[in-house]
Amino acid sequence: VDTGSKREEIESQTDLKVRLVQDADLTRVIELDALVTGVAKDTYWHELYARHRQRSEGEEFFFVAEGVGALESTLLGYVIGEVRAWEFGSEPCGWLFALAVRPDARQMGVGEQLMTTLSDAFRNVDVTTMRTMISRDNHLFMSFFRSEGMMAGPYIQLEKDLKP
Ligand SMILES: CC(C)(COP(=O)(O)OP(=O)(O)OC[C@H]1O[C@@H](n2cnc3c(N)ncnc32)[C@H](O)[C@@H]1OP(=O)(O)O)[C@@H](O)C(=O)NCCC(=O)NCCS
């Protein structure tokens, strides 16, 4: 990911496209994740992508947002979601488990378009609930998801320290 600001160029774009991930996107997805989280996880992503390629249609969705025109090859963001059924006694539901927008393309609706595309994909396979999990102190994600209509759900997460 080019960390130099492309904001003006991006702002001048009136459109972007959200499409299914392709093999050629993986390197840029890995770079964007490393930039956003500060942790490079090449192996994780290669394994995730290999599994993704083997999943049946409708089980897992991996979309990327890219610019159009001059920004044709600029990866603006990605979202990944998966349908999980009956675990924890839950009816089939769509889990959003990864989402990121490049820092210089934020607050321009990219995240919202990714969420909308994922929501539509879940609806298309008759999944009518979407869930995600965020850190309590991640105020950015909290504001974003709340503005997208996500609210506290009926489950709580429990954990136990297993260190000796
Ligand atoms: C959260 C994130 C995906 C939002 O993407 P985005 O493209 O900037 O979001 P949008 O422009 O679509 O914003 C939609 C709404 O979210 C809210 N929002 C977005 N950014 C916000 C901010 N910085 N402060 C407050 N609210 C915000 C607003 O309500 C906004 O609607 P508005 O523009 O009409 O006010 C992006 O900030 C991001 O990638 N953050 C890092 C995520 C991360 O750590 N991912 C790795 C772990 S999975």
PDB file of C-alpha atoms and ligand atoms in Angstrom:
ATOM      1  CA  VAL A   1       0.000   0.000   0.000  1.00  0.00           C
ATOM      2  CA  ASP A   2       1.329   3.357  -0.974  1.00  0.00           C
ATOM      3  CA  THR A   3       1.165   5.262   2.290  1.00  0.00           C
ATOM      4  CA  GLY A   4       1.576   8.594   0.520  1.00  0.00           C
ATOM      5  CA  SER A   5      -1.728  10.421   0.563  1.00  0.00           C
ATOM      6  CA  LYS A   6      -3.962   9.758  -2.384  1.00  0.00           C
ATOM      7  CA  ARG A   7      -6.786  11.525  -0.641  1.00  0.00           C
ATOM      8  CA  GLU A   8      -7.282  14.267  -3.206  1.00  0.00           C
ATOM      9  CA  GLU A   9      -7.241  11.772  -6.040  1.00  0.00           C
ATOM     10  CA  ILE A  10      -9.639   9.531  -4.149  1.00  0.00           C
ATOM     11  CA  GLU A  11     -11.935  12.401  -3.214  1.00  0.00           C
ATOM     12  CA  SER A  12     -12.157  13.376  -6.852  1.00  0.00           C
ATOM     13  CA  GLN A  13     -13.550   9.943  -7.610  1.00  0.00           C
ATOM     14  CA  THR A  14     -17.292   9.877  -7.548  1.00  0.00           C
ATOM     15  CA  ASP A  15     -17.417   6.126  -7.787  1.00  0.00           C
ATOM     16  CA  LEU A  16     -15.716   2.993  -6.646  1.00  0.00           C
ATOM     17  CA  LYS A  17     -16.408  -0.604  -7.319  1.00  0.00           C
ATOM     18  CA  VAL A  18     -16.883  -3.403  -4.864  1.00  0.00           C
ATOM     19  CA  ARG A  19     -16.200  -6.837  -6.333  1.00  0.00           C
ATOM     20  CA  LEU A  20     -15.233 -10.351  -5.323  1.00  0.00           C
ATOM     21  CA  VAL A  21     -11.589 -10.774  -4.379  1.00  0.00           C
ATOM     22  CA  GLN A  22      -9.193 -12.154  -7.007  1.00  0.00           C
ATOM     23  CA  ASP A  23      -5.818 -13.860  -6.561  1.00  0.00           C
ATOM     24  CA  ALA A  24      -4.009 -10.704  -7.674  1.00  0.00           C
ATOM     25  CA  ASP A  25      -5.551  -8.716  -4.765  1.00  0.00           C
ATOM     26  CA  LEU A  26      -4.023 -10.799  -1.994  1.00  0.00           C
ATOM     27  CA  THR A  27      -0.697  -8.968  -1.769  1.00  0.00           C
ATOM     28  CA  ARG A  28      -2.457  -5.613  -1.459  1.00  0.00           C
ATOM     29  CA  VAL A  29      -4.921  -6.990   1.105  1.00  0.00           C
ATOM     30  CA  ILE A  30      -1.986  -8.239   3.199  1.00  0.00           C
ATOM     31  CA  GLU A  31      -0.270  -4.857   2.924  1.00  0.00           C
ATOM     32  CA  LEU A  32      -3.426  -2.972   3.891  1.00  0.00           C
ATOM     33  CA  ASP A  33      -4.037  -5.222   6.904  1.00  0.00           C
ATOM     34  CA  ALA A  34      -0.419  -4.753   8.035  1.00  0.00           C
ATOM     35  CA  LEU A  35      -0.746  -0.986   7.641  1.00  0.00           C
ATOM     36  CA  VAL A  36      -4.039  -0.807   9.548  1.00  0.00           C
ATOM     37  CA  THR A  37      -3.227  -3.252  12.358  1.00  0.00           C
ATOM     38  CA  GLY A  38       0.542  -2.775  12.572  1.00  0.00           C
ATOM     39  CA  VAL A  39       1.049  -6.551  12.456  1.00  0.00           C
ATOM     40  CA  ALA A  40       2.181  -8.320   9.262  1.00  0.00           C
ATOM     41  CA  LYS A  41       0.569 -11.749   8.984  1.00  0.00           C
ATOM     42  CA  ASP A  42       1.485 -13.197   5.600  1.00  0.00           C
ATOM     43  CA  THR A  43       1.024 -16.835   6.623  1.00  0.00           C
ATOM     44  CA  TYR A  44      -2.371 -16.155   8.172  1.00  0.00           C
ATOM     45  CA  TRP A  45      -3.608 -14.465   5.014  1.00  0.00           C
ATOM     46  CA  HIS A  46      -2.243 -17.082   2.621  1.00  0.00           C
ATOM     47  CA  GLU A  47      -3.883 -19.830   4.669  1.00  0.00           C
ATOM     48  CA  LEU A  48      -7.140 -17.886   4.950  1.00  0.00           C
ATOM     49  CA  TYR A  49      -7.180 -17.274   1.191  1.00  0.00           C
ATOM     50  CA  ALA A  50      -6.418 -20.918   0.354  1.00  0.00           C
ATOM     51  CA  ARG A  51      -9.336 -21.992   2.595  1.00  0.00           C
ATOM     52  CA  HIS A  52     -11.524 -19.297   1.065  1.00  0.00           C
ATOM     53  CA  ARG A  53     -10.889 -20.705  -2.443  1.00  0.00           C
ATOM     54  CA  GLN A  54     -12.097 -24.102  -1.253  1.00  0.00           C
ATOM     55  CA  ARG A  55     -15.278 -22.911   0.416  1.00  0.00           C
ATOM     56  CA  SER A  56     -18.575 -23.584  -1.302  1.00  0.00           C
ATOM     57  CA  GLU A  57     -20.381 -20.691  -2.872  1.00  0.00           C
ATOM     58  CA  GLY A  58     -22.498 -18.889  -0.307  1.00  0.00           C
ATOM     59  CA  GLU A  59     -20.454 -19.961   2.747  1.00  0.00           C
ATOM     60  CA  GLU A  60     -17.883 -17.200   2.809  1.00  0.00           C
ATOM     61  CA  PHE A  61     -17.737 -13.837   1.083  1.00  0.00           C
ATOM     62  CA  PHE A  62     -14.596 -11.827   0.438  1.00  0.00           C
ATOM     63  CA  PHE A  63     -15.065  -8.475  -1.278  1.00  0.00           C
ATOM     64  CA  VAL A  64     -12.631  -5.720  -2.133  1.00  0.00           C
ATOM     65  CA  ALA A  65     -13.290  -2.070  -2.952  1.00  0.00           C
ATOM     66  CA  GLU A  66     -11.157  -0.464  -5.602  1.00  0.00           C
ATOM     67  CA  GLY A  67     -11.101   2.889  -7.255  1.00  0.00           C
ATOM     68  CA  VAL A  68     -12.201   3.448 -10.804  1.00  0.00           C
ATOM     69  CA  GLY A  69     -10.483   5.330 -13.610  1.00  0.00           C
ATOM     70  CA  ALA A  70      -7.042   6.537 -12.544  1.00  0.00           C
ATOM     71  CA  LEU A  71      -7.378   4.627  -9.288  1.00  0.00           C
ATOM     72  CA  GLU A  72      -8.313   1.390 -11.041  1.00  0.00           C
ATOM     73  CA  SER A  73      -5.617  -0.623  -9.290  1.00  0.00           C
ATOM     74  CA  THR A  74      -5.844   1.062  -5.879  1.00  0.00           C
ATOM     75  CA  LEU A  75      -7.231  -1.249  -3.229  1.00  0.00           C
ATOM     76  CA  LEU A  76      -9.370   0.969  -1.005  1.00  0.00           C
ATOM     77  CA  GLY A  77     -10.616  -1.687   1.406  1.00  0.00           C
ATOM     78  CA  TYR A  78     -11.878  -5.187   1.951  1.00  0.00           C
ATOM     79  CA  VAL A  79     -14.485  -7.071   3.941  1.00  0.00           C
ATOM     80  CA  ILE A  80     -14.814 -10.761   4.727  1.00  0.00           C
ATOM     81  CA  GLY A  81     -17.861 -12.499   6.106  1.00  0.00           C
ATOM     82  CA  GLU A  82     -18.832 -16.062   6.739  1.00  0.00           C
ATOM     83  CA  VAL A  83     -22.097 -17.908   7.317  1.00  0.00           C
ATOM     84  CA  ARG A  84     -21.975 -19.986  10.506  1.00  0.00           C
ATOM     85  CA  ALA A  85     -24.824 -22.205  11.608  1.00  0.00           C
ATOM     86  CA  TRP A  86     -25.851 -23.732  14.918  1.00  0.00           C
ATOM     87  CA  GLU A  87     -22.664 -23.073  16.818  1.00  0.00           C
ATOM     88  CA  PHE A  88     -23.418 -21.796  20.324  1.00  0.00           C
ATOM     89  CA  GLY A  89     -27.034 -22.752  19.689  1.00  0.00           C
ATOM     90  CA  SER A  90     -27.360 -19.974  17.145  1.00  0.00           C
ATOM     91  CA  GLU A  91     -29.510 -20.056  14.021  1.00  0.00           C
ATOM     92  CA  PRO A  92     -27.527 -19.517  10.790  1.00  0.00           C
ATOM     93  CA  CYS A  93     -26.050 -16.071  10.848  1.00  0.00           C
ATOM     94  CA  GLY A  94     -23.536 -14.025   8.887  1.00  0.00           C
ATOM     95  CA  TRP A  95     -20.356 -13.097  10.714  1.00  0.00           C
ATOM     96  CA  LEU A  96     -18.386 -10.107   9.535  1.00  0.00           C
ATOM     97  CA  PHE A  97     -14.883 -10.992  10.682  1.00  0.00           C
ATOM     98  CA  ALA A  98     -12.529  -8.652   8.830  1.00  0.00           C
ATOM     99  CA  LEU A  99     -12.957  -5.118   7.541  1.00  0.00           C
ATOM    100  CA  ALA A 100     -10.500  -2.381   6.708  1.00  0.00           C
ATOM    101  CA  VAL A 101     -10.388   0.783   4.617  1.00  0.00           C
ATOM    102  CA  ARG A 102      -7.100   2.435   3.722  1.00  0.00           C
ATOM    103  CA  PRO A 103      -6.484   5.449   5.965  1.00  0.00           C
ATOM    104  CA  ASP A 104      -6.482   8.023   3.167  1.00  0.00           C
ATOM    105  CA  ALA A 105      -9.794   6.733   1.771  1.00  0.00           C
ATOM    106  CA  ARG A 106     -11.813   6.868   5.001  1.00  0.00           C
ATOM    107  CA  GLN A 107     -15.001   8.799   5.756  1.00  0.00           C
ATOM    108  CA  MET A 108     -15.979   8.718   2.120  1.00  0.00           C
ATOM    109  CA  GLY A 109     -18.408   5.832   2.258  1.00  0.00           C
ATOM    110  CA  VAL A 110     -16.054   2.984   1.279  1.00  0.00           C
ATOM    111  CA  GLY A 111     -16.690   1.056   4.513  1.00  0.00           C
ATOM    112  CA  GLU A 112     -20.419   1.548   4.135  1.00  0.00           C
ATOM    113  CA  GLN A 113     -20.390   0.202   0.564  1.00  0.00           C
ATOM    114  CA  LEU A 114     -18.425  -2.849   1.698  1.00  0.00           C
ATOM    115  CA  MET A 115     -20.943  -3.465   4.511  1.00  0.00           C
ATOM    116  CA  THR A 116     -23.877  -3.042   2.135  1.00  0.00           C
ATOM    117  CA  THR A 117     -22.387  -5.513  -0.341  1.00  0.00           C
ATOM    118  CA  LEU A 118     -21.755  -8.067   2.398  1.00  0.00           C
ATOM    119  CA  SER A 119     -25.267  -7.594   3.831  1.00  0.00           C
ATOM    120  CA  ASP A 120     -26.770  -8.173   0.374  1.00  0.00           C
ATOM    121  CA  ALA A 121     -24.648 -11.301  -0.082  1.00  0.00           C
ATOM    122  CA  PHE A 122     -25.908 -12.679   3.243  1.00  0.00           C
ATOM    123  CA  ARG A 123     -29.506 -11.841   2.334  1.00  0.00           C
ATOM    124  CA  ASN A 124     -29.067 -13.611  -0.997  1.00  0.00           C
ATOM    125  CA  VAL A 125     -28.366 -16.861   0.837  1.00  0.00           C
ATOM    126  CA  ASP A 126     -31.332 -16.271   3.175  1.00  0.00           C
ATOM    127  CA  VAL A 127     -29.246 -15.200   6.144  1.00  0.00           C
ATOM    128  CA  THR A 128     -31.127 -12.469   7.951  1.00  0.00           C
ATOM    129  CA  THR A 129     -28.830 -11.654  10.878  1.00  0.00           C
ATOM    130  CA  MET A 130     -25.326 -10.239  10.703  1.00  0.00           C
ATOM    131  CA  ARG A 131     -22.913 -10.273  13.659  1.00  0.00           C
ATOM    132  CA  THR A 132     -19.453  -9.086  14.413  1.00  0.00           C
ATOM    133  CA  MET A 133     -17.201  -8.743  17.449  1.00  0.00           C
ATOM    134  CA  ILE A 134     -15.133  -5.712  18.294  1.00  0.00           C
ATOM    135  CA  SER A 135     -12.856  -4.651  21.067  1.00  0.00           C
ATOM    136  CA  ARG A 136     -14.680  -2.557  23.697  1.00  0.00           C
ATOM    137  CA  ASP A 137     -12.164   0.247  23.351  1.00  0.00           C
ATOM    138  CA  ASN A 138     -12.258   0.406  19.558  1.00  0.00           C
ATOM    139  CA  HIS A 139     -14.330   3.579  19.339  1.00  0.00           C
ATOM    140  CA  LEU A 140     -13.842   3.909  15.590  1.00  0.00           C
ATOM    141  CA  PHE A 141     -15.342   0.489  14.899  1.00  0.00           C
ATOM    142  CA  MET A 142     -18.061   1.157  17.494  1.00  0.00           C
ATOM    143  CA  SER A 143     -19.071   4.432  15.784  1.00  0.00           C
ATOM    144  CA  PHE A 144     -18.903   2.895  12.343  1.00  0.00           C
ATOM    145  CA  PHE A 145     -20.898  -0.253  13.135  1.00  0.00           C
ATOM    146  CA  ARG A 146     -23.456   1.659  15.180  1.00  0.00           C
ATOM    147  CA  SER A 147     -23.995   4.041  12.280  1.00  0.00           C
ATOM    148  CA  GLU A 148     -24.511   1.011  10.054  1.00  0.00           C
ATOM    149  CA  GLY A 149     -27.340  -0.214  12.287  1.00  0.00           C
ATOM    150  CA  MET A 150     -25.449  -2.840  14.296  1.00  0.00           C
ATOM    151  CA  MET A 151     -26.552  -3.050  17.948  1.00  0.00           C
ATOM    152  CA  ALA A 152     -25.754  -5.150  21.000  1.00  0.00           C
ATOM    153  CA  GLY A 153     -26.870  -8.710  20.325  1.00  0.00           C
ATOM    154  CA  PRO A 154     -28.347 -11.451  22.510  1.00  0.00           C
ATOM    155  CA  TYR A 155     -25.049 -13.244  23.251  1.00  0.00           C
ATOM    156  CA  ILE A 156     -22.125 -12.296  25.439  1.00  0.00           C
ATOM    157  CA  GLN A 157     -18.581 -13.485  25.080  1.00  0.00           C
ATOM    158  CA  LEU A 158     -16.980 -15.229  28.089  1.00  0.00           C
ATOM    159  CA  GLU A 159     -13.326 -16.015  28.593  1.00  0.00           C
ATOM    160  CA  LYS A 160     -10.967 -17.470  31.170  1.00  0.00           C
ATOM    161  CA  ASP A 161      -7.269 -17.000  31.711  1.00  0.00           C
ATOM    162  CA  LEU A 162      -5.616 -20.434  31.254  1.00  0.00           C
ATOM    163  CA  LYS A 163      -2.095 -19.421  32.142  1.00  0.00           C
ATOM    164  CA  PRO A 164      -0.669 -21.631  34.916  1.00  0.00           C
TER     165      PRO A 164
HETATM  166  C1  LIG B   1     -14.088   1.491  10.477  1.00  0.00           C
HETATM  167  C2  LIG B   1     -13.756   1.734   9.006  1.00  0.00           C
HETATM  168  C3  LIG B   1     -13.917   0.418   8.227  1.00  0.00           C
HETATM  169  C4  LIG B   1     -14.766   2.776   8.447  1.00  0.00           C
HETATM  170  O1  LIG B   1     -14.569   2.906   7.055  1.00  0.00           O
HETATM  171  P1  LIG B   1     -14.954   4.262   6.291  1.00  0.00           P
HETATM  172  O2  LIG B   1     -14.877   3.987   4.833  1.00  0.00           O
HETATM  173  O3  LIG B   1     -14.153   5.392   6.807  1.00  0.00           O
HETATM  174  O4  LIG B   1     -16.461   4.473   6.753  1.00  0.00           O
HETATM  175  P2  LIG B   1     -17.619   5.300   5.999  1.00  0.00           P
HETATM  176  O5  LIG B   1     -17.040   6.479   5.300  1.00  0.00           O
HETATM  177  O6  LIG B   1     -18.413   4.367   5.152  1.00  0.00           O
HETATM  178  O7  LIG B   1     -18.463   5.818   7.240  1.00  0.00           O
HETATM  179  C5  LIG B   1     -19.777   5.376   7.520  1.00  0.00           C
HETATM  180  C6  LIG B   1     -20.199   5.957   8.847  1.00  0.00           C
HETATM  181  O8  LIG B   1     -19.363   5.441   9.910  1.00  0.00           O
HETATM  182  C7  LIG B   1     -19.176   6.468  10.908  1.00  0.00           C
HETATM  183  N1  LIG B   1     -17.754   6.810  10.974  1.00  0.00           N
HETATM  184  C8  LIG B   1     -16.783   6.486  10.075  1.00  0.00           C
HETATM  185  N2  LIG B   1     -15.592   6.963  10.479  1.00  0.00           N
HETATM  186  C9  LIG B   1     -15.807   7.606  11.641  1.00  0.00           C
HETATM  187  C10 LIG B   1     -14.971   8.336  12.540  1.00  0.00           C
HETATM  188  N3  LIG B   1     -13.647   8.482  12.310  1.00  0.00           N
HETATM  189  N4  LIG B   1     -15.540   8.872  13.656  1.00  0.00           N
HETATM  190  C11 LIG B   1     -16.869   8.743  13.894  1.00  0.00           C
HETATM  191  N5  LIG B   1     -17.721   8.081  13.064  1.00  0.00           N
HETATM  192  C12 LIG B   1     -17.197   7.522  11.969  1.00  0.00           C
HETATM  193  C13 LIG B   1     -19.975   7.672  10.446  1.00  0.00           C
HETATM  194  O9  LIG B   1     -21.256   7.615  11.039  1.00  0.00           O
HETATM  195  C14 LIG B   1     -20.071   7.445   8.952  1.00  0.00           C
HETATM  196  O10 LIG B   1     -21.223   8.037   8.388  1.00  0.00           O
HETATM  197  P3  LIG B   1     -21.173   9.601   7.918  1.00  0.00           P
HETATM  198  O11 LIG B   1     -19.978   9.703   7.009  1.00  0.00           O
HETATM  199  O12 LIG B   1     -22.468   9.782   7.225  1.00  0.00           O
HETATM  200  O13 LIG B   1     -21.002  10.381   9.165  1.00  0.00           O
HETATM  201  C15 LIG B   1     -12.329   2.311   8.817  1.00  0.00           C
HETATM  202  O14 LIG B   1     -12.176   3.426   9.654  1.00  0.00           O
HETATM  203  C16 LIG B   1     -11.233   1.308   9.169  1.00  0.00           C
HETATM  204  O15 LIG B   1     -10.810   0.518   8.311  1.00  0.00           O
HETATM  205  N6  LIG B   1     -10.758   1.343  10.409  1.00  0.00           N
HETATM  206  C17 LIG B   1      -9.754   0.369  10.849  1.00  0.00           C
HETATM  207  C18 LIG B   1     -10.414  -0.995  11.018  1.00  0.00           C
HETATM  208  C19 LIG B   1      -9.473  -2.042  11.486  1.00  0.00           C
HETATM  209  O16 LIG B   1      -8.746  -1.857  12.458  1.00  0.00           O
HETATM  210  N7  LIG B   1      -9.478  -3.204  10.762  1.00  0.00           N
HETATM  211  C20 LIG B   1      -8.577  -4.309  11.053  1.00  0.00           C
HETATM  212  C21 LIG B   1      -9.128  -5.295  12.050  1.00  0.00           C
HETATM  213  S1  LIG B   1     -10.454  -6.281  11.393  1.00  0.00           S
END
